[in-house]
Each structure stands twice: as structure tokens, then as C-alpha cells.
PDB file of C-alpha atoms in Angstrom:
ATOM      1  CA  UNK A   1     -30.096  70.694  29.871  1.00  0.00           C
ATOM      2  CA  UNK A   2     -33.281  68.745  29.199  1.00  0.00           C
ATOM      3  CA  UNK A   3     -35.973  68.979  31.928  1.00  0.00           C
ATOM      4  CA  UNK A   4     -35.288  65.100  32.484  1.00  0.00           C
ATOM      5  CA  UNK A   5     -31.704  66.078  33.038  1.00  0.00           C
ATOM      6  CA  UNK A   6     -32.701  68.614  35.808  1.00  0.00           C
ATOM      7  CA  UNK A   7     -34.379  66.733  37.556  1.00  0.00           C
ATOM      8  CA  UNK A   8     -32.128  64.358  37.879  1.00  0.00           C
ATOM      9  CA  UNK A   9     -29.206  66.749  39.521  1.00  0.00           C
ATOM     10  CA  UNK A  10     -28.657  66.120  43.180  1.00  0.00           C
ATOM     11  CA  UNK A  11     -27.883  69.906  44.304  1.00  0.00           C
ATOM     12  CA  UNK A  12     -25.908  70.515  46.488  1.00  0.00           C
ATOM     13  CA  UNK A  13     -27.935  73.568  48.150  1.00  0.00           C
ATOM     14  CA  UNK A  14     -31.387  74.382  47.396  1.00  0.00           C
ATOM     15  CA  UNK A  15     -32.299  78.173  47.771  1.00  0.00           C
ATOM     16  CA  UNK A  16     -35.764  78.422  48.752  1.00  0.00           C
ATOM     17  CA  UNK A  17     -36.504  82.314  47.517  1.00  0.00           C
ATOM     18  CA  UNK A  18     -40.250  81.705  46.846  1.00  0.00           C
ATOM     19  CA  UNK A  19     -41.443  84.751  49.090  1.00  0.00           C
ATOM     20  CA  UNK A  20     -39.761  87.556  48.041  1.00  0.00           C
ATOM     21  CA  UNK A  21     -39.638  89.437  44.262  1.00  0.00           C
ATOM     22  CA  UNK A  22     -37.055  90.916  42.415  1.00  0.00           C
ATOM     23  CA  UNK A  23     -34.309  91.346  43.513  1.00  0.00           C
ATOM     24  CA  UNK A  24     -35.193  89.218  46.134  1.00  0.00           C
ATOM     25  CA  UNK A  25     -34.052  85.873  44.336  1.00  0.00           C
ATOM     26  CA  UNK A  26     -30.560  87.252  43.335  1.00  0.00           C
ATOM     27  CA  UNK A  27     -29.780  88.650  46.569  1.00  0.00           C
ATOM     28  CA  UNK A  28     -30.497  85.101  47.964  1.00  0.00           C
ATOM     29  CA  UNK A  29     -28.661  83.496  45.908  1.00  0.00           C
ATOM     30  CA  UNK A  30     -25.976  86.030  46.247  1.00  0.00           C
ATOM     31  CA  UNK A  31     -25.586  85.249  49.440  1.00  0.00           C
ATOM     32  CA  UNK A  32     -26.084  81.403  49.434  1.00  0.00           C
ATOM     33  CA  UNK A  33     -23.270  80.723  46.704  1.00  0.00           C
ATOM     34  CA  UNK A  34     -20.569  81.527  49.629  1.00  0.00           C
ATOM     35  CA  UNK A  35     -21.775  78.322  51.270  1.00  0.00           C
ATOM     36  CA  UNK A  36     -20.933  75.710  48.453  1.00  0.00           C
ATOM     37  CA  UNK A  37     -18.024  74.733  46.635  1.00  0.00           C
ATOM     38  CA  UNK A  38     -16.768  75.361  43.628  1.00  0.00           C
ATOM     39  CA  UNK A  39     -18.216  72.466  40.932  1.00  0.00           C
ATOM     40  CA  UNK A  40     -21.284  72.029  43.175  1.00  0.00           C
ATOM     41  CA  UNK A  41     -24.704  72.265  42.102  1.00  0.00           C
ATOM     42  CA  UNK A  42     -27.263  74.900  43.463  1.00  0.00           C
ATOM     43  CA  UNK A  43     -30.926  74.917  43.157  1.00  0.00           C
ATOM     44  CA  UNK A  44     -32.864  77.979  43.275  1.00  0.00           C
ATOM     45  CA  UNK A  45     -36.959  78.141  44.335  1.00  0.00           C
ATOM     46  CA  UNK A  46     -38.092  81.524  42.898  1.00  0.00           C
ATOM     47  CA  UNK A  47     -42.065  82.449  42.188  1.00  0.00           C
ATOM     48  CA  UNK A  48     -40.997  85.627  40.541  1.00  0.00           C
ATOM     49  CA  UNK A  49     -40.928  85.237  36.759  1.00  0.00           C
ATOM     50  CA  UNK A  50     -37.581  87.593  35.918  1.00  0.00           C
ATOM     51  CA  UNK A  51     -35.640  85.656  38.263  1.00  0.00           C
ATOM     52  CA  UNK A  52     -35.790  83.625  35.179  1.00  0.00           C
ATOM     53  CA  UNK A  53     -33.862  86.091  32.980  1.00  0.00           C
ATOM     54  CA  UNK A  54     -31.573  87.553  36.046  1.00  0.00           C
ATOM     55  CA  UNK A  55     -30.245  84.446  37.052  1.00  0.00           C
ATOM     56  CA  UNK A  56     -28.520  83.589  34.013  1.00  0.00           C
ATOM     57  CA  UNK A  57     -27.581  86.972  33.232  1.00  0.00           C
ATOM     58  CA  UNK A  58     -25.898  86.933  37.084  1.00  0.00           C
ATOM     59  CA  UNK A  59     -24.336  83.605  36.032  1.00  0.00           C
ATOM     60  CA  UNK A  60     -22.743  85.172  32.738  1.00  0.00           C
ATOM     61  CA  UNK A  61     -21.415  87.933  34.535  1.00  0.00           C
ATOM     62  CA  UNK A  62     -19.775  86.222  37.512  1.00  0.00           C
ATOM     63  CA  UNK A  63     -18.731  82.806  35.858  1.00  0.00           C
ATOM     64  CA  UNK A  64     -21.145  80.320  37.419  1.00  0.00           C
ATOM     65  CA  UNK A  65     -22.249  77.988  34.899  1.00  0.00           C
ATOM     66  CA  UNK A  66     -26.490  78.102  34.684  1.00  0.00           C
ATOM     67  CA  UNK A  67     -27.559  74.661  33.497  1.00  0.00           C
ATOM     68  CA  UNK A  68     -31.290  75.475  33.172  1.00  0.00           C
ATOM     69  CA  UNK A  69     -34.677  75.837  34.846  1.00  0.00           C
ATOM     70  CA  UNK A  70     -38.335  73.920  34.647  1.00  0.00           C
ATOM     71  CA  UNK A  71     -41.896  74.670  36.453  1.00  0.00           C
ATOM     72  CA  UNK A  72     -43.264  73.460  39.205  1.00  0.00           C
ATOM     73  CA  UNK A  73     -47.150  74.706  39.627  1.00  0.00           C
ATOM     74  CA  UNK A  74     -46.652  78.115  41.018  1.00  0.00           C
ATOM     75  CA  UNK A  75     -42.820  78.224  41.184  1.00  0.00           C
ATOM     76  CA  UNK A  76     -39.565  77.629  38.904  1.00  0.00           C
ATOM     77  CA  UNK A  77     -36.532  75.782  39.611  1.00  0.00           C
ATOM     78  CA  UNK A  78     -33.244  76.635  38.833  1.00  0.00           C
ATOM     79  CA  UNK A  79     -29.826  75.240  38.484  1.00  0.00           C
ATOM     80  CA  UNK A  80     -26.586  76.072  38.521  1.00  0.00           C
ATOM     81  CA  UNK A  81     -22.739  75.121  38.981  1.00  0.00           C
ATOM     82  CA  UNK A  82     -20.522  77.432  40.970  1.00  0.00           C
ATOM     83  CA  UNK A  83     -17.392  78.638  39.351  1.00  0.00           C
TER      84      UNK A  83
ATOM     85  CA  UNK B   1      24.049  92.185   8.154  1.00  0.00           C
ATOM     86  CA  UNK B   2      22.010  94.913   6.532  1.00  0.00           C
ATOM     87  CA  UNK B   3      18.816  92.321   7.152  1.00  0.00           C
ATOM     88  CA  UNK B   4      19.524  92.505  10.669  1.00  0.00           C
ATOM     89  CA  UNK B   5      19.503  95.552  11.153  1.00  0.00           C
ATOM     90  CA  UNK B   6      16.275  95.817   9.617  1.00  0.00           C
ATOM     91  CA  UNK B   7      14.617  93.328  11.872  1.00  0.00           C
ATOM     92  CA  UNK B   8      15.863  95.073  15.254  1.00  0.00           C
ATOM     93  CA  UNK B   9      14.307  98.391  14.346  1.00  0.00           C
ATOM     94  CA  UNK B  10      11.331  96.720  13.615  1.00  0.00           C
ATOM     95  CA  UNK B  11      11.115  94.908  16.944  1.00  0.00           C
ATOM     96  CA  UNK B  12      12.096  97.910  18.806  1.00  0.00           C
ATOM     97  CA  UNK B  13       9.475 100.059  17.243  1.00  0.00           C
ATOM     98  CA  UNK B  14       7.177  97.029  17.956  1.00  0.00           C
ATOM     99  CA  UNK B  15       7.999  96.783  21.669  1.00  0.00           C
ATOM    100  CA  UNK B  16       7.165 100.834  21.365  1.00  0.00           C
ATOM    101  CA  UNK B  17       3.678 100.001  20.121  1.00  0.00           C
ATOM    102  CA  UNK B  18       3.002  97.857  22.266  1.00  0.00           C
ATOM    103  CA  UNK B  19       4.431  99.470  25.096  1.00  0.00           C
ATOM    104  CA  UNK B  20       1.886 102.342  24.284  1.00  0.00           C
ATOM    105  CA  UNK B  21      -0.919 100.134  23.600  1.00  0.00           C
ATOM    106  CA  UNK B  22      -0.515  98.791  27.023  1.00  0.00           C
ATOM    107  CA  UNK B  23      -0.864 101.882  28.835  1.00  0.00           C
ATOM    108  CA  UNK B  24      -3.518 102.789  26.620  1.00  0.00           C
ATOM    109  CA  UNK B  25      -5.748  99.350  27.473  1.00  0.00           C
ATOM    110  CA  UNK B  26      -4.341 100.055  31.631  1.00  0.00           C
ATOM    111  CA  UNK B  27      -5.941 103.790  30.765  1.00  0.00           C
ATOM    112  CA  UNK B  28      -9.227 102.114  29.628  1.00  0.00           C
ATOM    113  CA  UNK B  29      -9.581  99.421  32.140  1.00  0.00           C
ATOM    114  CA  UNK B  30      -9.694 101.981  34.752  1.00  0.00           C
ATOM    115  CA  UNK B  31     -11.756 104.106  33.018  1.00  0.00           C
ATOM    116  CA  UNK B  32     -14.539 101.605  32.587  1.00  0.00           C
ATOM    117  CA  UNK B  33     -14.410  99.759  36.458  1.00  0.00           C
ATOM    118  CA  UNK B  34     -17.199  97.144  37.239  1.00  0.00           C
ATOM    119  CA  UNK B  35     -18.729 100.090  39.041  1.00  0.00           C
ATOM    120  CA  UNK B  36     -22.060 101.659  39.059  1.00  0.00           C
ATOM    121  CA  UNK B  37     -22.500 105.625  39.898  1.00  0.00           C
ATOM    122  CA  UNK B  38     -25.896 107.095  40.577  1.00  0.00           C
ATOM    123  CA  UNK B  39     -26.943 110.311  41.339  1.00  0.00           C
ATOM    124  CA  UNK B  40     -29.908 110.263  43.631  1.00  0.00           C
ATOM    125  CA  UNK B  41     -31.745 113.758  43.125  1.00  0.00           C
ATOM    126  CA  UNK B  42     -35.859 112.376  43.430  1.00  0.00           C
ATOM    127  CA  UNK B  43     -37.665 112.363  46.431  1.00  0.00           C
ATOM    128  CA  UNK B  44     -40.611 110.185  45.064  1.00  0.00           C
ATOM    129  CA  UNK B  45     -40.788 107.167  46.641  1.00  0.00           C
ATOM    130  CA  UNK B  46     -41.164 105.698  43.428  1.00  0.00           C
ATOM    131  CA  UNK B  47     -37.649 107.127  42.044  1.00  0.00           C
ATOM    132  CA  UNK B  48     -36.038 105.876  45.607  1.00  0.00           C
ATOM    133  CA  UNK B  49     -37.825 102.613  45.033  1.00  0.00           C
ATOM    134  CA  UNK B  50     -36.254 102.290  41.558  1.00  0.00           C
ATOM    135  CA  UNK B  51     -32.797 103.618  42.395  1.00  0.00           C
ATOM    136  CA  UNK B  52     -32.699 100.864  45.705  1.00  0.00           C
ATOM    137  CA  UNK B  53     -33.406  97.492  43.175  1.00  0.00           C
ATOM    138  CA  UNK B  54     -31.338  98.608  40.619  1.00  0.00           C
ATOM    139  CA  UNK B  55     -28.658  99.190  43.347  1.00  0.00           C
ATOM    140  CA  UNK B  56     -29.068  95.761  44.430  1.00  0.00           C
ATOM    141  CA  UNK B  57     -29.043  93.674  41.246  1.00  0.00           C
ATOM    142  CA  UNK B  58     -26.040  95.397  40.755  1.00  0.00           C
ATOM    143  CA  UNK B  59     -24.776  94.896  43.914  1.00  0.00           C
ATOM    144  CA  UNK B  60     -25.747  90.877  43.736  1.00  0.00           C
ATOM    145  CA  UNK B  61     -23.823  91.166  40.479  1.00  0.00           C
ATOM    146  CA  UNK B  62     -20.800  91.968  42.067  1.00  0.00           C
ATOM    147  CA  UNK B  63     -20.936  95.418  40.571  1.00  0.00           C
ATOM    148  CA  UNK B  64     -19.171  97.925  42.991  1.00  0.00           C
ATOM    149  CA  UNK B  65     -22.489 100.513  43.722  1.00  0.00           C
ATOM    150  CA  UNK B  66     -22.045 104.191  44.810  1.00  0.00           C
ATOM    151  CA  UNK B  67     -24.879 106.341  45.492  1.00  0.00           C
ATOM    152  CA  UNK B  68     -24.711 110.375  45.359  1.00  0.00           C
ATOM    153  CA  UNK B  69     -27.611 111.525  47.480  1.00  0.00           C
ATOM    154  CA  UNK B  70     -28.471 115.361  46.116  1.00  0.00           C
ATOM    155  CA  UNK B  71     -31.470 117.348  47.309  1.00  0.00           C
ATOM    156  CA  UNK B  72     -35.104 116.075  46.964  1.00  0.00           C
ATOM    157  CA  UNK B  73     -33.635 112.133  48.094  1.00  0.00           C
ATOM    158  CA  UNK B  74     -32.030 113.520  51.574  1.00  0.00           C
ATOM    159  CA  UNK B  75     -35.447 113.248  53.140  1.00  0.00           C
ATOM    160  CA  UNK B  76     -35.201 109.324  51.731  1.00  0.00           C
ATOM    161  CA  UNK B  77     -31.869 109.676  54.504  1.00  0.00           C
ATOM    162  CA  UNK B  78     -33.531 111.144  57.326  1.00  0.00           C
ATOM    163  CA  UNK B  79     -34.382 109.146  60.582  1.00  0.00           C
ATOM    164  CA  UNK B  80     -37.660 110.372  62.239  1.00  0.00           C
ATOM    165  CA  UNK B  81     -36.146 109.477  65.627  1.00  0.00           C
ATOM    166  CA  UNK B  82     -33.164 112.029  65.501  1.00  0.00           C
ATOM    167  CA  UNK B  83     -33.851 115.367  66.326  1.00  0.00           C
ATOM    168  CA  UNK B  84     -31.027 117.679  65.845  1.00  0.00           C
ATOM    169  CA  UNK B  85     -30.487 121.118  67.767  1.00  0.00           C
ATOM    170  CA  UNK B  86     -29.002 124.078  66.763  1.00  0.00           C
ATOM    171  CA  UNK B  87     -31.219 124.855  63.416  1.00  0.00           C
ATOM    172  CA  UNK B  88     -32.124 128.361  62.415  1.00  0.00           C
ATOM    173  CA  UNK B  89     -36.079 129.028  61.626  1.00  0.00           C
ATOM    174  CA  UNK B  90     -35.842 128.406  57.707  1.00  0.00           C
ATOM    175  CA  UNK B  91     -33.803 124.994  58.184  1.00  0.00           C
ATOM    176  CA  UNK B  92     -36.828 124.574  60.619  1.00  0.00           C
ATOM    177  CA  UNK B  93     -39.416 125.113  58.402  1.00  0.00           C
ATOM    178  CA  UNK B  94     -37.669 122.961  55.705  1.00  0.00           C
ATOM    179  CA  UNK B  95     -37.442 120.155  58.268  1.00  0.00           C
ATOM    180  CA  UNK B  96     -41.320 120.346  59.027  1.00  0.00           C
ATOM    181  CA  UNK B  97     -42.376 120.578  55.366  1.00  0.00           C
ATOM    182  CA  UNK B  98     -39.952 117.802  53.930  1.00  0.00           C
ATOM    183  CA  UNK B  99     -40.737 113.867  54.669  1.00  0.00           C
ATOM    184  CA  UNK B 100     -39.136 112.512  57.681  1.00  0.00           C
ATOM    185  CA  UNK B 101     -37.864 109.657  56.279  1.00  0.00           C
ATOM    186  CA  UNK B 102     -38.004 107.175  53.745  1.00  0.00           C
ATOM    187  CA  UNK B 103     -41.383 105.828  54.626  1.00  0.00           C
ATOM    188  CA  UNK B 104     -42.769 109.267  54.369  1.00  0.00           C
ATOM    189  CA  UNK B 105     -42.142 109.901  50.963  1.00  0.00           C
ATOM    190  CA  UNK B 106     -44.768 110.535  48.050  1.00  0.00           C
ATOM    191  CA  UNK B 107     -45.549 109.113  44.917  1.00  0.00           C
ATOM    192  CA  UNK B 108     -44.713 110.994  41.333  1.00  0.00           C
ATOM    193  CA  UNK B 109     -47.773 109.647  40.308  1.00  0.00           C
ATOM    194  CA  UNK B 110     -51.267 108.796  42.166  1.00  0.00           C
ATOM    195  CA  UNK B 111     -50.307 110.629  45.213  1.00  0.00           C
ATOM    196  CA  UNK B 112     -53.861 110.913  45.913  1.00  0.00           C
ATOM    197  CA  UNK B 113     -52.908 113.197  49.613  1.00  0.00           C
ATOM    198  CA  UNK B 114     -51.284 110.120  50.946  1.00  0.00           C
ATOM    199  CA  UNK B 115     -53.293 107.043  49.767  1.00  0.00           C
ATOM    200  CA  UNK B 116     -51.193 106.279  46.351  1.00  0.00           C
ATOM    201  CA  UNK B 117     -48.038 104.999  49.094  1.00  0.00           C
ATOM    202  CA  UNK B 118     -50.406 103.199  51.167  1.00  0.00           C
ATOM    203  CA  UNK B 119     -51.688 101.219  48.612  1.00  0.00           C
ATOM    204  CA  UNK B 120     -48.113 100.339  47.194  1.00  0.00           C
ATOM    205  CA  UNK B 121     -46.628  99.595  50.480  1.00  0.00           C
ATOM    206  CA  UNK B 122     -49.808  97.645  50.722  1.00  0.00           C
ATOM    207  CA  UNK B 123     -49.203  95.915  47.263  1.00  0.00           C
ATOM    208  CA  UNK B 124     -45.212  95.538  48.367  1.00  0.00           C
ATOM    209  CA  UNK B 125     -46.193  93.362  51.102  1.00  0.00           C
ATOM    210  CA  UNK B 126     -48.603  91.470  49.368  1.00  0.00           C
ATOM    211  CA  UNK B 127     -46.156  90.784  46.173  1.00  0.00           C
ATOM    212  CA  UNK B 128     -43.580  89.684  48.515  1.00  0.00           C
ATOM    213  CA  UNK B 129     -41.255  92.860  47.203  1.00  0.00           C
ATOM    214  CA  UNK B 130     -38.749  94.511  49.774  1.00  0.00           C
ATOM    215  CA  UNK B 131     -39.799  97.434  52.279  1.00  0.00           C
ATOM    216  CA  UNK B 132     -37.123 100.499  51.594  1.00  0.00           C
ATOM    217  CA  UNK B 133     -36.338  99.718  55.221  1.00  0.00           C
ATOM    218  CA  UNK B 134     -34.812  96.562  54.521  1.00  0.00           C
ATOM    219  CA  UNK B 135     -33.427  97.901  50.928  1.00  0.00           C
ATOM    220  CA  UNK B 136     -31.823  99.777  52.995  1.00  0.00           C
ATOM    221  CA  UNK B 137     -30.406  97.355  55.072  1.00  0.00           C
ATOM    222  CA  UNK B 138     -29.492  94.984  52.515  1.00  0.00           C
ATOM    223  CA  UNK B 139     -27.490  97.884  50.669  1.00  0.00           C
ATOM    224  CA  UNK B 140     -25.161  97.743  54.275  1.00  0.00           C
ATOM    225  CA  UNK B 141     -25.020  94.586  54.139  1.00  0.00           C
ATOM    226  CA  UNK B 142     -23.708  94.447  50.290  1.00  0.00           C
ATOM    227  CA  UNK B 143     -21.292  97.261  51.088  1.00  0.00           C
ATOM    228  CA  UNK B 144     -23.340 100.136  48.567  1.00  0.00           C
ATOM    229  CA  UNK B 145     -21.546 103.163  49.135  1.00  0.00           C
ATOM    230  CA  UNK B 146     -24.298 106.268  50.232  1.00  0.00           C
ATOM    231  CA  UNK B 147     -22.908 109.708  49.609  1.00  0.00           C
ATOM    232  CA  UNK B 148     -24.443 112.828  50.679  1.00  0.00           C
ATOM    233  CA  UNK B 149     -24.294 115.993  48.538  1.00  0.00           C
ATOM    234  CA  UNK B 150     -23.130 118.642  51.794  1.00  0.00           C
ATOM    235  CA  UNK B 151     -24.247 121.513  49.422  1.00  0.00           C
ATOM    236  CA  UNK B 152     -27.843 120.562  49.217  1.00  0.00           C
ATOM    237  CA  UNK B 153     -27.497 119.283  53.054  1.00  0.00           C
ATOM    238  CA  UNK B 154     -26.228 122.551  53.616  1.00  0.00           C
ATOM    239  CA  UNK B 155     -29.047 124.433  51.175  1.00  0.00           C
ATOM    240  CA  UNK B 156     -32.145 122.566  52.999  1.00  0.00           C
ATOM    241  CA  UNK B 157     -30.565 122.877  56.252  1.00  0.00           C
ATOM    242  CA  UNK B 158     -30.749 119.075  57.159  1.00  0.00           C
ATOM    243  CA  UNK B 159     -27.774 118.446  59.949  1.00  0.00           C
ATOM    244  CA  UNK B 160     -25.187 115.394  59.446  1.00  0.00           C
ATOM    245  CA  UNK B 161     -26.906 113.816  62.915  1.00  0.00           C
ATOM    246  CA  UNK B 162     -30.157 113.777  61.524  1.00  0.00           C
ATOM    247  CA  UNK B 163     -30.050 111.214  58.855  1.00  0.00           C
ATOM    248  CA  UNK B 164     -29.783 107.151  59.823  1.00  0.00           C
ATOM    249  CA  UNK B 165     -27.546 105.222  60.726  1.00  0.00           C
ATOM    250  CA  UNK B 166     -25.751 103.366  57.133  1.00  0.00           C
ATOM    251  CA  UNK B 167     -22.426 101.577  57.541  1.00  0.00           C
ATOM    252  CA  UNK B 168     -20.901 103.139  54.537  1.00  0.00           C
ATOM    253  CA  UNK B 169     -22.459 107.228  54.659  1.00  0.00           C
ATOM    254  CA  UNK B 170     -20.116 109.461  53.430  1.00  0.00           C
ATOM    255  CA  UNK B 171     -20.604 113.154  52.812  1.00  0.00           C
ATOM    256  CA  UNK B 172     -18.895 115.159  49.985  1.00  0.00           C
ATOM    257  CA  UNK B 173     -19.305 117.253  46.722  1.00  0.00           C
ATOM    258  CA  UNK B 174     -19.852 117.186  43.266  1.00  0.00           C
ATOM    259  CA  UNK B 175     -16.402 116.217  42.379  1.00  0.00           C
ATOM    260  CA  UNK B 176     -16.417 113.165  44.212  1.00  0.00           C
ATOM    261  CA  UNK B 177     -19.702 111.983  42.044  1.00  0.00           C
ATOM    262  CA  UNK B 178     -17.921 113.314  38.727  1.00  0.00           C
ATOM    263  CA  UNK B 179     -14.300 111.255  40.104  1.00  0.00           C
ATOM    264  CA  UNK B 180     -16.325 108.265  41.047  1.00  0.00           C
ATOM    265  CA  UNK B 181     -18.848 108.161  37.353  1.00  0.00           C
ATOM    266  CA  UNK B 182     -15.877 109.037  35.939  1.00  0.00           C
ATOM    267  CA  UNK B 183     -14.626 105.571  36.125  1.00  0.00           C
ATOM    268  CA  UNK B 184     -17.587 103.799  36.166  1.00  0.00           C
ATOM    269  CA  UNK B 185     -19.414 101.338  33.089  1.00  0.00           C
ATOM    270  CA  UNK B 186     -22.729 102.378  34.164  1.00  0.00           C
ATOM    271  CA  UNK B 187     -23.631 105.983  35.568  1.00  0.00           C
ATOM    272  CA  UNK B 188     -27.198 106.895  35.938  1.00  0.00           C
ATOM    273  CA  UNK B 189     -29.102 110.108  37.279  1.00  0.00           C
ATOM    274  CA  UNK B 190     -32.686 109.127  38.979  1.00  0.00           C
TER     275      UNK B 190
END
């Protein structure tokens, strides 16, 4: 998905895992994808660049479909559909 | 007819195959479980440091973890607030000269007599990264498995009532590390 395209989404959650590190970020949103429903978007604040790599790599592995991330000044934001 | 008769063997000796393929791809699936088996032999609090994220990635990832706690990593186990009776003036000895616990463990590298942790705890807090504590706590919480190797418990003279308190601590031998890598994708040794 196109940056344009992300920020259009309307998530459904927003995981805001800006202060911790790895493996910080996946543990969060480990533990935040039991709140949604499956087909709904979540949206995941990390300032720690690997959460970059991990999060699709955790998507691939456990079926969630990863749509994309883009920059904000000191943080990314990323997206992705629950299984 | 002589067709047919033909064409039933060969299904039969088809269902046969397949028959033995199938137990062949059950044998394999169980052989290669979503699992992760690590053998926890380091003390350093780098190597515990290490062995805890990994753990938890994995753990995030849905990957089954179980931990084999062997000699050098039981003082990562201890709790500084227990104080067991009943040990004899080696296991003593051992007790005084090992860390206490997992915040009193040294660095492989940069020790420096104590200032090398410091400065990474220090450097932890400031990067946002975990304390061991919570590691620790998260790996509960996640359901990571901690076994501890009795022989070495045994060898250093630690006592079961000395180490914390973890949801899922377990204490056996080698064969249950062996059994458990045995049928698990990833095995490492930190």
C-alpha cells in the first residue's frame, strides 16, 4: 500500500509502543491483537527501527495480513489486518 | 478382465504408499513442532540478556519456548530474598561467591569490577529496552517454560526454595532437554 493509502485506513486499534525497544513492539502487539476482530485494521506506533522488519515477519508467520508502514518524525507507523 | 486386475493392484499398492507416506509426513510434523529449545548454560548477563529477547520474539510469534537452565545461568534464577537452610559449607561458599540473582550478574565483556552492568542497565533504561526483571515477567505471562538442570542445582548446591518465584519452573535432567529439542524447529545452546 501507497503511503496515501495508509493514511487513509481508519484502524481499528492503534498500539502506541513508542517507549519500549525490541521486543517491546511485538510483545505489544502480541497482546493487543486479542482485542480486535478478525478483518480489522491495527495500527502500530513503534520508535524502534527493527520493529520494521519483525512486524511483517510476525505477520507472515501467524497469518495477519501487514499492509505497510510510513514515518512520522521520530516514529513509524504500521498497519495491519488481523487474520 | 485381465485389465482389471491390473488396475486394483495398482491402487492397492498406491493406497500402501500413501498409507506410508502419511505416517512418514505425521513422523515429521512432530519432529519439527513450532517449538523453540534452549539450553541456558551462561551466566553473563549479556548471554541471559540475549537468551530472554530471543525467548520473547519467539514467544510473540506464537512459537512454543522452553528454557533448560544448566549451571553458570542458575544464579540468573536465584531470588536474593530467599534464604534457604540446611546447606553444607561448600554449597555455602558457592552461594556467597555466585550472583544472587539476575541483577547481579556480570558482563562477558567490559566487566570493568562492576561498572560494565551499570552502564548497560543504565543504557537499558535510557533506550527504552526491558529490565531482566520484567523479561522475566513477561516470559510468565507468555507461558515460556523454565527448566532447571537438578544435576548442576545439585553440583553448586543451590536448593529448589532458593530460586524465584516463575509460573511455569520445572526441574529435571538432560533427557527432558534432549526429548523436548528433539522435536523442536529451532534448538539453540547460549
Amino acid at each position: 500500500m501507497t503511503t496515501e493509502e495508509l493514511k487513509n485506513l481508519k484502524s481499528e486499534l492503534v498500539v502506541d509502543a513508542r517507549g519500549t525497544a525490541c521486543p517491546g513492539p511485538l510483545l505489544a502487539a502480541k497482546k493487543a491483537i486479542g482485542d480486535i476482530e478478525s478483518g480489522e485494521i491495527m495500527e502500530i506506533l513503534s520508535a524502534d527501527e527493527g520493529t520494521k522488519n519483525d512486524i511483517p515477519r510476525w505477520c507472515e508467520k501467524v497469518g495477519h495480513e501487514y499492509l505497510g508502514f510510513y514515518d512520522e518524525d521520530s516514529f513509524s507507523r504500521l498497519f495491519l489486518i488481523k487474520e | 478382465m485381465d485389465m482389471e486386475n491390473t488396475t486394483e493392484v495398482t491402487i492397492e499398492q498406491l493406497q500402501k504408499q500413501l498409507e506410508t507416506l502419511q505416517k512418514k509426513v505425521q513422523k515429521l510434523e512432530k519432529n519439527r513442532k513450532d517449538q523453540l529449545s534452549m539450553a541456558v548454560v551462561s551466566g553473563d548477563m549479556d548471554k541471559i540478556l540475549a537468551a530472554m529477547v530471543i525467548s520473547l520474539g519467539a514467544a510473540a510469534m506464537d512459537t512454543q519456548v522452553k528454557l533448560f537452565f544448566s549451571f553458570w545461568s542458575l544464579s540468573a534464577l536465584r531470588d536474593p530474598k530467599k534464604h534457604p537452610k540446611g546447606k553444607d559449607f561448600i554449597s555455602k561458599m558457592f552461594g556467597i561467591m555466585l550472583p544472587k540473582s539476575k541483577n547481579h550478574l556480570s558482563l562477558s565483556n567490559m566487566n570493568m569490577a562492576g561498572m560494565g552492568p551499570m552502564m548497560i542497565k543504565m543504557l537499558m533504561k535510557k533506550k527504552n529496552v526491558l529490565s531482566l526483571d520484567e523479561m522475566f515477567k513477561q516470559a510468565g505471562e507468555l507461558g515460556i517454560e523454565i527448566t532447571i538442570c537438578e544435576m548442576s542445582m545439585d553440583l553448586m548446591g543451590f536448593k529448589k526454595d532458593e530460586f524465584i518465584d516463575y509460573p511455569n519452573l520445572r526441574f529435571a535432567g538432560a533427557a527432558t532437554f534432549v526429548a523436548d529439542a528433539g522435536e523442536s524447529a529451532i534448538q539453540l545452546f547460549i
